[in-house]
Amino acid sequence: MNACRIVAIALRVALCAALAGCASMQTYLTVEAYREGRALAAEGRIEESLAKFQEAIRQDPSRAQYRAAYQTTRERAVNSWLALADRAKSSGQAKAAEQLYRRVLAIDAGNARARAALDDAERDKRHAVLYRQAQLAWAKGDAPTALGRLREILTANPRNRAAAQLQRTIEEKTVKAPVYPKLDNALRKPITIEFRNTPLRQVMEVFSRTSGINFVFDKDVRPDLRATIFLRNTTVRDALAMVLLTNQLEHRVLDASSIVIYPNTAAKAREYRRLTVRTFFLDYGDVKTAATTLRTILKTRDLIIDEKQNMIIMRDTPEAVRLAEKLIALHDLAEPEVMLEVEILEVKRTRLQQLGVQWPGQLTLTPLSTTGGTTLTLEDLRNISSSSLGAGVSPLIINLNKQDGDVNLLANPRIRSKNRETARILVGDRVPNITTTATSTGFVSESVTYVDVGLKLEVEPVVSMNDEISIKVGLEVSNIVEQIQTRSGSLAYRIGTRSASTVLRLNDGENQVLAGLINDVDRNSGNKVPALGEIPILGRLFGAQRDESEKTEIVLSITPRIIRNPPRPSLKESEFDAGTEASLSNRGLRGAVPRVATRRTSKPVTAASLARKPAGAAGTPGSPGDGPGSYPTPGSGTAATGGAGTIIGAPIGTVGGTVTGPSPIVTAGATSFTFQGPAQAAAGTSFDLVLSVLPDQPITSLPFSLGYDPKLIEVAAVTEGDFMRQGGASSNFITKIDTSAGRVFGTATRGSGDGASQTGTLLTLRVRALTANSSTTVQLIAASPIGVGGRAVTIQAPAPYQLQITP
């Protein structure tokens, strides 16, 4: 029995030893895994290091040290890889950045930043395909397809610089491109027409036969409308625009070969104008301000804003939506940010000198009790003597004291602030100030208010686009001078303060030091024996002198550094055509000015020729035998070279002139025109260009058409001159500016029937020069003066007005 017990005990001991050995081995392996993890992390083998840390955690989950090492190592690696990936992405190394982001997700699958970056990378790949498609479409001349691809890119990522640059390039070159190229080609066909008091529908029939375009009339277009028009060497587009303008009509393009004509009224505009719904997501701008801009500039009424998503939804015509895109792009710019490096130094110097002998200044005598009582009695006072009288003398003090103190208080904050946002800094304490309030009922309450004591700084930067920073600076330095206790036991403080407020205007990186806030205090006091203390030199032995001085100066140094500042929008981005007050654009008739080869002048199309000749016959529109004359391109500096035709006896040609060139040759018996304007103008400046008339006979009406290059100059306004108002007569002056085609159409009519017979100003153009280092012209493309009784008026053809645009 004893032997069995011994065997059992031995087995138990062996088992315990085995278990202890296993536990020791497991502990050793756990610690070894942790050590290997740290060594691998030091070598930069992060993935292997994290695997070792995880192995140690599984073996001993209770050790917080292992979990902390795992979390710390992973966090450092993630931050480092994300920083490297961001730098690689910004430098154009997309593949390297993608590998780093995937490496982050391998050890931190829930990292939102890396996942978002990969999503952006996938989006960029799709956008790269769309961008290549846009480039190919633009290379083939398919601008609408290219712009559609680019708009798809910029809608998802407005900061795609390559897409934005290509979009600007295409828009600059195709701003006048039509929606329907075939329709635009048809409207470019040249035409020469002569109609006097002809039904409008018959005139439109000529346009239809010449261009092949179908014209549909709204039921409210008056059938009795008639037109008088004399145009040579022009295009169907220009002739149609003048006819519609003078008859208060408008149009809408239905398809590639059809145009509907309707009265230019608000009711008809609501029926015919197409509407588009567009949603704008703003990244930086305020939706309320942007909505106000759209309502004010575009007169848009159907506008919804969502402040939560910073979103604007608008419904308007396609032209208004395109203008809204330009306005939103100008409004939605990143706010500038500036880093302010501030150094604040308070230098405090104290000097104390106390020298001399402070003699006893007083002697006190006190009666003493002789009866042994605690209080004096009358008997004590009656028996007072030198032995019952106590004496007290103040001590003799020799002062040999000198103290010097220098204190420097330095604050060196770096403040990053957005444009027009106030940044505040407080370096000090908030001192409690307790106030006790008692009511008439005897209720007593206490309230605590806190007073900021120390160094307070407020700065508000205003960053301009030329990298100048205006800074509002408010500096205040305060300290507790004295603590005051009221009768009720409340505490109050007397606070000394010094403050300065100013506005600085600095360049990026320019330093400015503000100094001179000096507080200088001198205190002198003395304690002397009368008469003896006034003796020179020896007076020091009979008195004490205390000299104390304290000087404090505050110095502020501030250096602004711009971190982010959006570039100033270019002139083409900040200034663009917005149509007229009645219509934002006239898209159906807009297009590039055609360059028509020089051909001999055709016979004009008249009502009679239209009636007696079918389409295609000689002398009619579309006849291969009689084409129109040459059409000068505005800005080319060349006039029409075809022979002068006749509009009811009036020679027609390109007319104009310049004040700097030779005077135009005026033929006797012909009405002439002259331009008056500067020979040179700087880019970006505006000037007036005057067109004067020297009539050969009285003129009652004068339709005209001017041409210019819209890429080089801009006509902002047309003002009537005094020609038709001679003698105090009334006049009717109607004009229309087609900024996309570079044309000005108009008609000047005299109210009285006698006609204008004296030289005068027909009109004044407000012209703005756009492109420097270029030369351009303004020319009178067509003019059809009508004399008294409808008589023909002959005109002379001078040279175009020449303008040199300087930087």
Coordinates of N, CA, C and O in Angstrom, one line a residue, residues 30-31 114 122 124 181 228 248 277 301 349 358 360 375 398 433 435 467 476 528 540 544 572 708 797:
T30 N 6.8 32.9 -26.6 CA 6.1 34.2 -26.7 C 7.0 35.4 -26.7 O 6.9 36.3 -27.5
V31 N 7.9 35.4 -25.7 CA 8.8 36.5 -25.6 C 9.7 36.6 -26.8 O 10.0 37.7 -27.3
A114 N -6.8 55.1 -47.6 CA -6.3 54.3 -48.6 C -7.3 53.8 -49.6 O -7.1 53.8 -50.8
E122 N -9.0 54.4 -59.5 CA -9.9 53.8 -60.5 C -10.6 54.8 -61.3 O -10.8 54.7 -62.6
D124 N -9.6 57.9 -61.9 CA -8.7 58.5 -62.8 C -8.4 57.7 -64.0 O -8.2 58.2 -65.1
P181 N -23.8 71.5 -87.5 CA -22.8 72.0 -88.5 C -23.4 72.2 -89.8 O -23.1 73.1 -90.5
T228 N -38.0 95.9 -96.0 CA -37.2 96.7 -97.0 C -35.7 96.4 -96.7 O -35.3 96.8 -95.6
Q248 N -38.9 92.7 -85.1 CA -39.2 92.2 -83.7 C -39.6 90.7 -83.7 O -40.7 90.3 -83.2
V277 N -32.2 71.3 -66.8 CA -32.0 71.2 -65.4 C -30.5 70.8 -65.1 O -30.0 69.8 -65.7
R301 N -35.1 82.2 -62.1 CA -36.0 82.1 -61.0 C -36.2 80.7 -60.4 O -36.4 80.5 -59.2
R349 N 12.9 94.9 -17.1 CA 14.1 95.2 -16.3 C 13.7 95.9 -15.0 O 12.9 96.9 -15.1
Q358 N 18.8 104.0 8.6 CA 17.5 104.4 9.0 C 17.4 104.6 10.6 O 17.4 103.5 11.3
P360 N 16.1 105.7 14.4 CA 14.8 105.5 15.0 C 14.0 106.8 14.8 O 14.4 107.9 14.9
T375 N -5.3 96.6 34.5 CA -5.7 97.9 33.8 C -5.2 99.0 34.7 O -5.0 98.9 35.9
I398 N 20.4 99.7 9.2 CA 21.4 100.1 8.2 C 21.1 99.3 6.9 O 21.1 98.1 6.8
N433 N -13.3 86.1 -11.0 CA -13.8 87.3 -10.3 C -15.1 87.1 -9.7 O -16.1 86.9 -10.5
T435 N -18.5 87.8 -7.7 CA -19.4 88.9 -7.4 C -20.6 88.4 -6.5 O -21.2 87.4 -6.8
D467 N -0.6 87.9 -54.1 CA 0.3 87.4 -53.0 C 0.6 88.5 -52.0 O 1.7 88.5 -51.5
E476 N -2.7 92.4 -26.9 CA -2.9 92.9 -25.6 C -2.1 92.1 -24.6 O -2.2 90.9 -24.6
K528 N 15.0 110.4 6.4 CA 16.2 111.1 6.9 C 15.8 111.7 8.3 O 14.7 112.0 8.6
R540 N 24.3 110.9 4.5 CA 24.0 109.5 4.3 C 24.0 108.8 5.6 O 23.4 107.7 5.8
A544 N 18.2 107.2 4.9 CA 18.2 106.1 4.0 C 17.5 106.5 2.7 O 16.5 107.2 2.8
K572 N -10.3 85.6 -70.4 CA -11.3 84.8 -71.1 C -12.3 84.1 -70.2 O -13.4 83.8 -70.5
Y708 N -16.1 93.0 -87.6 CA -14.8 93.1 -86.9 C -14.4 91.7 -86.4 O -15.2 90.7 -86.5
A797 N -16.7 103.8 -101.4 CA -16.0 102.8 -100.7 C -14.6 103.1 -100.2 O -13.7 103.0 -101.0

